Amino acid sequence: MRTISRRMADLAQSEIRAMTQACASVKGLNMAQGVCDTPVPPIVLEGAEKAIRDGYNVYTRFDGLPELREAIAGKLAHYNGIEADPETQITVSAGATGAFHCACAALLNPGDEVILFEPYYQYHISALVAVEAVPVPVRMQPPAWTYSLPQLEQVVTSKTKAIIVNSPGNPSGKVFSRAELETLADFACRHDLFVMTDEIYEYFLYDGRRHVSMASLPNMAERTVTIGGYSKTFSVTGWRIGYSVAAQPWARAIGAMNDLLYVCAPAPLQMGVARGIRELPDSFYSNLAHDYQRKRDKFCGALIKAGLTPTIPEGAYYVLANVSRLPGDTGKARAMYLL
């Protein structure tokens, strides 16, 4: 009998996508998927349009156009405190999710255990399962989404290969402080672990918070894979322009996997993003955070008024709320009731 692969049997459609489809079927208001409602910066659109006219319509190098890799390297030095060689350490991929999948496929073996914090981004789990790694969740406690070092020590084993840090977090909105990251860095060094960071929401920071990249901490650049992208920052979720940054041996493996899975990211869209990185002023990013904080406050106020008490996010643009007063035995059942 012809059947789907065992690997596919272990995967399920993202609840985000399932809820989006359910919402569309009843013509509801979709609050399930991270679709930006802000316009694309004109300079980014103009950069992509010009690239199309200028002939950037064929394959790029597997790790992206030099213009984009160099722009990312400059931004990493300026904003993240990370020094990266654009020729050997940066891989442009099909969105941050694609970059993360390439890193997992390149660096993890079947059976390797990977620690991640719950609540987690579902695609992180899916990527781990797809490469037959073993996700090991550590539950954080609301409302501040705290955890303890003993929780980490309890789950680490001889099979543990990596730990995932998502800051600002999807869906918790947690922003890891420098002190928390330093504790995790020490933990990773003691147990010789990779750290995979998802920093896609690095500019979505509220109440005066600052973003700290794990790879900027002492002795962490060699063991950290930094994942980022511009889907959210430039409101181009459909363009699929993300990247990873890693030490040269790991970047070489990630780049080879990126070539196998995606060949390259869309060429003219790479140029549009590169122009945005180079030419948009710092005020663009501070205004972005200000505008989203205003939306956060308005939305959380509405949830409180509705009796669905939220945990106030420190970053990103998702809100988790207490829905226990709604009918249903599970979170999904209550979400369907609300829909």
Tab-separated table of C-alpha atoms in Angstrom:
chain	number	residue	atom	x	y	z
A	1	MET	CA	0.000	0.000	0.000
A	2	ARG	CA	1.227	3.470	-0.874
A	3	THR	CA	1.290	5.746	2.197
A	4	ILE	CA	2.689	9.095	3.218
A	5	SER	CA	6.072	9.119	4.919
A	6	ARG	CA	6.427	8.376	8.619
A	7	ARG	CA	7.925	11.829	9.005
A	8	MET	CA	4.799	13.448	7.550
A	9	ALA	CA	2.566	11.386	9.823
A	10	ASP	CA	4.246	13.023	12.815
A	11	LEU	CA	3.565	16.534	11.528
A	12	ALA	CA	0.284	18.390	11.755
A	13	GLN	CA	-0.955	21.584	10.170
A	14	SER	CA	-0.160	24.638	12.238
A	15	GLU	CA	-3.033	25.676	14.502
A	16	ILE	CA	-2.405	29.200	13.222
A	17	ARG	CA	-3.281	28.104	9.673
A	18	ALA	CA	-6.176	25.924	10.831
A	19	MET	CA	-7.688	28.821	12.787
A	20	THR	CA	-7.179	31.169	9.833
A	21	GLN	CA	-9.164	28.799	7.605
A	22	ALA	CA	-11.900	28.363	10.209
A	23	CYS	CA	-12.131	32.130	10.574
A	24	ALA	CA	-12.393	32.679	6.815
A	25	SER	CA	-15.166	30.100	6.541
A	26	VAL	CA	-17.457	32.166	8.793
A	27	LYS	CA	-16.163	35.575	7.591
A	28	GLY	CA	-14.741	36.336	11.020
A	29	LEU	CA	-12.085	38.811	12.127
A	30	ASN	CA	-8.782	36.941	11.992
A	31	MET	CA	-6.669	37.470	15.095
A	32	ALA	CA	-4.854	34.132	14.696
A	33	GLN	CA	-2.065	34.964	12.244
A	34	GLY	CA	0.693	37.558	12.469
A	35	VAL	CA	-0.307	39.552	9.398
A	36	CYS	CA	0.939	43.152	9.537
A	37	ASP	CA	-1.612	45.913	8.968
A	38	THR	CA	0.995	48.594	8.311
A	39	PRO	CA	2.092	49.719	4.829
A	40	VAL	CA	5.370	48.599	3.309
A	41	PRO	CA	7.933	51.439	3.434
A	42	PRO	CA	7.933	53.035	-0.047
A	43	ILE	CA	11.720	52.824	-0.289
A	44	VAL	CA	11.520	49.028	0.117
A	45	LEU	CA	8.913	48.737	-2.638
A	46	GLU	CA	10.910	51.029	-4.910
A	47	GLY	CA	14.040	48.957	-4.321
A	48	ALA	CA	12.283	45.746	-5.365
A	49	GLU	CA	10.638	47.369	-8.395
A	50	LYS	CA	13.947	48.814	-9.594
A	51	ALA	CA	15.641	45.437	-9.110
A	52	ILE	CA	13.060	43.753	-11.330
A	53	ARG	CA	13.616	46.341	-14.059
A	54	ASP	CA	17.390	46.097	-13.624
A	55	GLY	CA	17.357	42.350	-14.247
A	56	TYR	CA	17.628	40.857	-10.756
A	57	ASN	CA	15.314	38.041	-11.823
A	58	VAL	CA	17.555	34.979	-11.857
A	59	TYR	CA	19.129	32.756	-9.216
A	60	THR	CA	21.306	34.431	-6.648
A	61	ARG	CA	24.179	32.810	-4.821
A	62	PHE	CA	22.846	30.201	-2.402
A	63	ASP	CA	23.407	32.498	0.602
A	64	GLY	CA	21.938	35.630	-0.943
A	65	LEU	CA	22.948	38.707	-2.879
A	66	PRO	CA	26.073	40.507	-1.635
A	67	GLU	CA	24.124	43.768	-1.329
A	68	LEU	CA	21.769	42.190	1.216
A	69	ARG	CA	24.425	40.241	3.121
A	70	GLU	CA	26.508	43.394	3.467
A	71	ALA	CA	23.474	45.414	4.588
A	72	ILE	CA	22.631	42.764	7.206
A	73	ALA	CA	26.242	42.737	8.428
A	74	GLY	CA	26.140	46.505	8.879
A	75	LYS	CA	22.844	46.322	10.748
A	76	LEU	CA	24.138	43.519	12.984
A	77	ALA	CA	27.136	45.625	13.990
A	78	HIS	CA	25.087	48.778	14.510
A	79	TYR	CA	22.027	47.342	16.268
A	80	ASN	CA	22.869	43.894	17.634
A	81	GLY	CA	26.514	44.261	18.599
A	82	ILE	CA	27.408	41.258	16.409
A	83	GLU	CA	30.403	41.264	14.071
A	84	ALA	CA	29.735	38.959	11.117
A	85	ASP	CA	31.584	38.436	7.840
A	86	PRO	CA	28.983	38.818	5.048
A	87	GLU	CA	30.983	36.463	2.827
A	88	THR	CA	31.191	33.511	5.215
A	89	GLN	CA	28.788	33.889	8.151
A	90	ILE	CA	25.443	35.170	6.823
A	91	THR	CA	22.900	33.061	4.931
A	92	VAL	CA	19.818	34.687	3.406
A	93	SER	CA	16.921	32.235	3.381
A	94	ALA	CA	13.183	31.848	2.774
A	95	GLY	CA	12.068	33.845	5.790
A	96	ALA	CA	13.189	33.433	9.382
A	97	THR	CA	11.258	30.160	9.553
A	98	GLY	CA	13.177	28.851	6.540
A	99	ALA	CA	16.456	29.963	8.097
A	100	PHE	CA	15.557	28.154	11.312
A	101	HIS	CA	14.626	24.971	9.436
A	102	CYS	CA	17.955	25.036	7.574
A	103	ALA	CA	19.844	25.433	10.850
A	104	CYS	CA	17.997	22.496	12.392
A	105	ALA	CA	18.555	20.284	9.356
A	106	ALA	CA	22.247	21.209	9.152
A	107	LEU	CA	23.188	20.963	12.840
A	108	LEU	CA	20.879	18.406	14.461
A	109	ASN	CA	20.833	14.613	14.183
A	110	PRO	CA	17.806	12.348	14.721
A	111	GLY	CA	17.340	11.861	18.444
A	112	ASP	CA	19.108	15.067	19.467
A	113	GLU	CA	17.185	16.839	22.210
A	114	VAL	CA	16.480	20.567	21.984
A	115	ILE	CA	15.228	22.637	24.916
A	116	LEU	CA	12.689	25.373	24.208
A	117	PHE	CA	10.466	27.554	26.349
A	118	GLU	CA	6.695	27.118	26.526
A	119	PRO	CA	4.593	28.883	25.302
A	120	TYR	CA	6.507	28.385	22.057
A	121	TYR	CA	6.137	29.201	18.382
A	122	GLN	CA	4.578	26.131	16.771
A	123	TYR	CA	6.874	26.205	13.744
A	124	HIS	CA	9.901	25.726	16.010
A	125	ILE	CA	8.397	22.423	17.131
A	126	SER	CA	7.489	21.491	13.559
A	127	ALA	CA	11.020	22.107	12.292
A	128	LEU	CA	12.509	19.991	15.079
A	129	VAL	CA	10.083	17.139	14.423
A	130	ALA	CA	10.738	17.361	10.675
A	131	VAL	CA	14.437	16.641	11.224
A	132	GLU	CA	13.591	13.988	13.853
A	133	ALA	CA	15.022	15.946	16.768
A	134	VAL	CA	13.247	15.795	20.131
A	135	PRO	CA	11.663	18.998	21.507
A	136	VAL	CA	11.993	19.330	25.302
A	137	PRO	CA	9.717	22.122	26.587
A	138	VAL	CA	10.367	24.104	29.761
A	139	ARG	CA	7.187	25.795	30.933
A	140	MET	CA	7.307	29.484	31.822
A	141	GLN	CA	4.891	30.918	34.378
A	142	PRO	CA	2.634	33.901	33.620
A	143	PRO	CA	2.218	36.799	33.917
A	144	ALA	CA	5.961	37.593	33.697
A	145	TRP	CA	6.790	34.316	31.916
A	146	THR	CA	9.446	33.283	34.396
A	147	TYR	CA	11.349	30.015	34.719
A	148	SER	CA	14.148	28.780	36.952
A	149	LEU	CA	17.626	27.433	36.323
A	150	PRO	CA	16.724	24.184	38.167
A	151	GLN	CA	14.024	23.618	35.531
A	152	LEU	CA	16.709	23.677	32.844
A	153	GLU	CA	19.113	21.484	34.802
A	154	GLN	CA	16.324	18.960	35.316
A	155	VAL	CA	15.718	18.417	31.591
A	156	VAL	CA	19.256	18.554	30.187
A	157	THR	CA	20.715	15.137	29.316
A	158	SER	CA	23.639	13.674	27.421
A	159	LYS	CA	21.441	13.895	24.289
A	160	THR	CA	20.757	17.619	24.619
A	161	LYS	CA	22.258	19.447	21.641
A	162	ALA	CA	20.719	22.922	21.673
A	163	ILE	CA	18.426	25.429	23.336
A	164	ILE	CA	16.063	27.818	21.539
A	165	VAL	CA	15.644	31.403	22.704
A	166	ASN	CA	12.833	33.438	21.114
A	167	SER	CA	13.035	37.081	22.193
A	168	PRO	CA	10.829	39.037	21.843
A	169	GLY	CA	8.703	35.932	22.125
A	170	ASN	CA	5.893	34.597	19.983
A	171	PRO	CA	3.275	34.245	21.451
A	172	SER	CA	4.222	35.247	25.006
A	173	GLY	CA	5.647	38.680	24.249
A	174	LYS	CA	8.472	37.973	26.681
A	175	VAL	CA	11.676	39.962	26.223
A	176	PHE	CA	14.658	38.202	27.793
A	177	SER	CA	16.736	40.585	29.884
A	178	ARG	CA	20.513	40.731	29.638
A	179	ALA	CA	20.747	38.984	33.034
A	180	GLU	CA	18.495	36.153	31.854
A	181	LEU	CA	20.521	35.758	28.669
A	182	GLU	CA	23.768	35.701	30.646
A	183	THR	CA	22.369	32.879	32.796
A	184	LEU	CA	21.359	30.956	29.673
A	185	ALA	CA	24.774	31.608	28.117
A	186	ASP	CA	26.485	30.134	31.156
A	187	PHE	CA	24.136	27.138	31.024
A	188	ALA	CA	24.863	26.590	27.311
A	189	CYS	CA	28.618	26.810	27.834
A	190	ARG	CA	28.597	24.402	30.798
A	191	HIS	CA	26.653	21.818	28.804
A	192	ASP	CA	28.299	22.571	25.419
A	193	LEU	CA	25.044	23.446	23.638
A	194	PHE	CA	24.178	25.373	20.506
A	195	VAL	CA	21.900	28.343	21.141
A	196	MET	CA	19.402	29.043	18.355
A	197	THR	CA	17.848	32.474	18.709
A	198	ASP	CA	14.754	33.697	16.895
A	199	GLU	CA	14.971	37.501	16.861
A	200	ILE	CA	12.406	38.294	14.158
A	201	TYR	CA	10.614	40.770	16.476
A	202	GLU	CA	13.788	42.571	17.560
A	203	TYR	CA	12.345	46.040	16.871
A	204	PHE	CA	8.966	45.413	18.524
A	205	LEU	CA	9.877	46.506	22.053
A	206	TYR	CA	7.681	48.309	24.580
A	207	ASP	CA	7.995	50.456	27.692
A	208	GLY	CA	11.589	51.452	26.960
A	209	ARG	CA	12.990	47.924	26.680
A	210	ARG	CA	16.111	47.198	24.640
A	211	HIS	CA	16.912	44.168	22.551
A	212	VAL	CA	19.948	42.085	23.515
A	213	SER	CA	21.298	39.466	21.107
A	214	MET	CA	22.751	36.304	22.618
A	215	ALA	CA	25.644	36.302	20.136
A	216	SER	CA	26.777	39.699	21.428
A	217	LEU	CA	27.579	38.244	24.858
A	218	PRO	CA	31.159	37.108	25.664
A	219	ASN	CA	32.112	33.690	24.230
A	220	MET	CA	28.665	33.172	22.647
A	221	ALA	CA	29.218	34.052	18.981
A	222	GLU	CA	30.898	30.682	18.308
A	223	ARG	CA	27.951	28.616	19.577
A	224	THR	CA	24.982	30.847	18.660
A	225	VAL	CA	22.903	30.707	15.487
A	226	THR	CA	21.105	34.046	15.224
A	227	ILE	CA	17.899	33.986	13.178
A	228	GLY	CA	16.276	37.184	11.904
A	229	GLY	CA	14.298	38.628	9.037
A	230	TYR	CA	12.248	41.503	7.702
A	231	SER	CA	8.781	39.989	7.233
A	232	LYS	CA	7.427	41.841	10.264
A	233	THR	CA	9.667	44.921	10.377
A	234	PHE	CA	8.933	45.928	6.779
A	235	SER	CA	5.419	44.360	6.626
A	236	VAL	CA	6.449	41.955	3.843
A	237	THR	CA	5.408	38.605	5.303
A	238	GLY	CA	4.815	37.213	1.806
A	239	TRP	CA	8.268	38.108	0.512
A	240	ARG	CA	10.031	35.442	2.623
A	241	ILE	CA	13.317	37.218	3.294
A	242	GLY	CA	15.085	35.981	6.424
A	243	TYR	CA	18.625	35.162	7.433
A	244	SER	CA	20.865	33.261	9.815
A	245	VAL	CA	24.217	34.262	11.278
A	246	ALA	CA	26.694	31.725	12.642
A	247	ALA	CA	30.385	30.944	12.979
A	248	GLN	CA	31.918	29.956	9.655
A	249	PRO	CA	31.828	26.110	10.024
A	250	TRP	CA	28.162	26.160	11.029
A	251	ALA	CA	27.267	28.821	8.450
A	252	ARG	CA	28.828	26.681	5.710
A	253	ALA	CA	26.592	23.726	6.648
A	254	ILE	CA	23.495	25.925	6.990
A	255	GLY	CA	24.198	27.489	3.593
A	256	ALA	CA	24.528	24.085	1.938
A	257	MET	CA	21.183	23.048	3.433
A	258	ASN	CA	19.607	26.320	2.298
A	259	ASP	CA	20.790	25.566	-1.237
A	260	LEU	CA	19.222	22.102	-1.107
A	261	LEU	CA	15.881	23.238	0.307
A	262	TYR	CA	15.286	26.638	-1.292
A	263	VAL	CA	18.082	27.292	-3.861
A	264	CYS	CA	17.802	30.997	-2.992
A	265	ALA	CA	15.419	33.654	-1.705
A	266	PRO	CA	13.603	35.817	-4.302
A	267	ALA	CA	16.257	37.993	-5.954
A	268	PRO	CA	14.469	41.344	-6.501
A	269	LEU	CA	12.866	41.177	-3.056
A	270	GLN	CA	16.320	40.742	-1.534
A	271	MET	CA	17.296	44.018	-3.171
A	272	GLY	CA	14.205	45.780	-1.830
A	273	VAL	CA	14.984	44.664	1.714
A	274	ALA	CA	18.663	45.616	1.315
A	275	ARG	CA	17.686	49.133	0.312
A	276	GLY	CA	15.357	49.420	3.288
A	277	ILE	CA	18.084	48.334	5.705
A	278	ARG	CA	20.600	50.770	4.221
A	279	GLU	CA	18.413	53.849	3.849
A	280	LEU	CA	15.630	53.862	6.464
A	281	PRO	CA	16.569	56.076	9.443
A	282	ASP	CA	16.647	54.920	13.071
A	283	SER	CA	13.453	56.917	13.610
A	284	PHE	CA	11.578	54.393	11.439
A	285	TYR	CA	12.245	51.660	14.004
A	286	SER	CA	11.492	53.794	17.063
A	287	ASN	CA	8.226	54.948	15.471
A	288	LEU	CA	7.371	51.320	14.712
A	289	ALA	CA	7.722	50.397	18.392
A	290	HIS	CA	5.729	53.469	19.460
A	291	ASP	CA	2.857	52.721	17.063
A	292	TYR	CA	2.647	49.067	18.075
A	293	GLN	CA	2.771	49.928	21.772
A	294	ARG	CA	-0.242	52.193	21.241
A	295	LYS	CA	-2.060	49.315	19.532
A	296	ARG	CA	-1.029	46.947	22.345
A	297	ASP	CA	-2.466	49.246	24.982
A	298	LYS	CA	-5.726	49.692	23.096
A	299	PHE	CA	-6.143	45.963	22.468
A	300	CYS	CA	-5.261	44.921	26.009
A	301	GLY	CA	-7.697	47.519	27.324
A	302	ALA	CA	-10.435	45.959	25.208
A	303	LEU	CA	-9.602	42.487	26.508
A	304	ILE	CA	-9.790	43.699	30.109
A	305	LYS	CA	-13.152	45.314	29.395
A	306	ALA	CA	-14.359	42.023	27.896
A	307	GLY	CA	-13.329	40.099	31.023
A	308	LEU	CA	-10.495	38.259	29.216
A	309	THR	CA	-7.562	39.374	31.362
A	310	PRO	CA	-4.379	39.630	29.232
A	311	THR	CA	-0.736	39.240	30.129
A	312	ILE	CA	0.735	42.514	28.874
A	313	PRO	CA	3.408	41.714	26.270
A	314	GLU	CA	6.852	43.274	26.606
A	315	GLY	CA	7.524	42.893	22.887
A	316	ALA	CA	6.372	41.268	19.606
A	317	TYR	CA	2.712	41.741	18.664
A	318	TYR	CA	0.726	38.929	20.214
A	319	VAL	CA	-1.345	38.877	23.388
A	320	LEU	CA	-2.162	35.858	25.540
A	321	ALA	CA	-5.333	36.259	27.578
A	322	ASN	CA	-7.143	34.260	30.259
A	323	VAL	CA	-10.151	32.663	28.539
A	324	SER	CA	-11.094	30.329	31.393
A	325	ARG	CA	-14.518	31.933	31.763
A	326	LEU	CA	-15.481	30.923	28.210
A	327	PRO	CA	-17.194	27.554	27.543
A	328	GLY	CA	-14.935	24.665	26.549
A	329	ASP	CA	-12.454	22.204	28.021
A	330	THR	CA	-9.394	23.312	26.032
A	331	GLY	CA	-7.895	26.517	24.732
A	332	LYS	CA	-8.803	25.545	21.178
A	333	ALA	CA	-12.412	24.810	22.119
A	334	ARG	CA	-12.683	28.210	23.779
A	335	ALA	CA	-11.120	29.905	20.756
A	336	MET	CA	-13.679	28.198	18.514
A	337	TYR	CA	-16.466	29.339	20.847
A	338	LEU	CA	-15.165	32.908	20.610
A	339	LEU	CA	-15.047	32.655	16.815
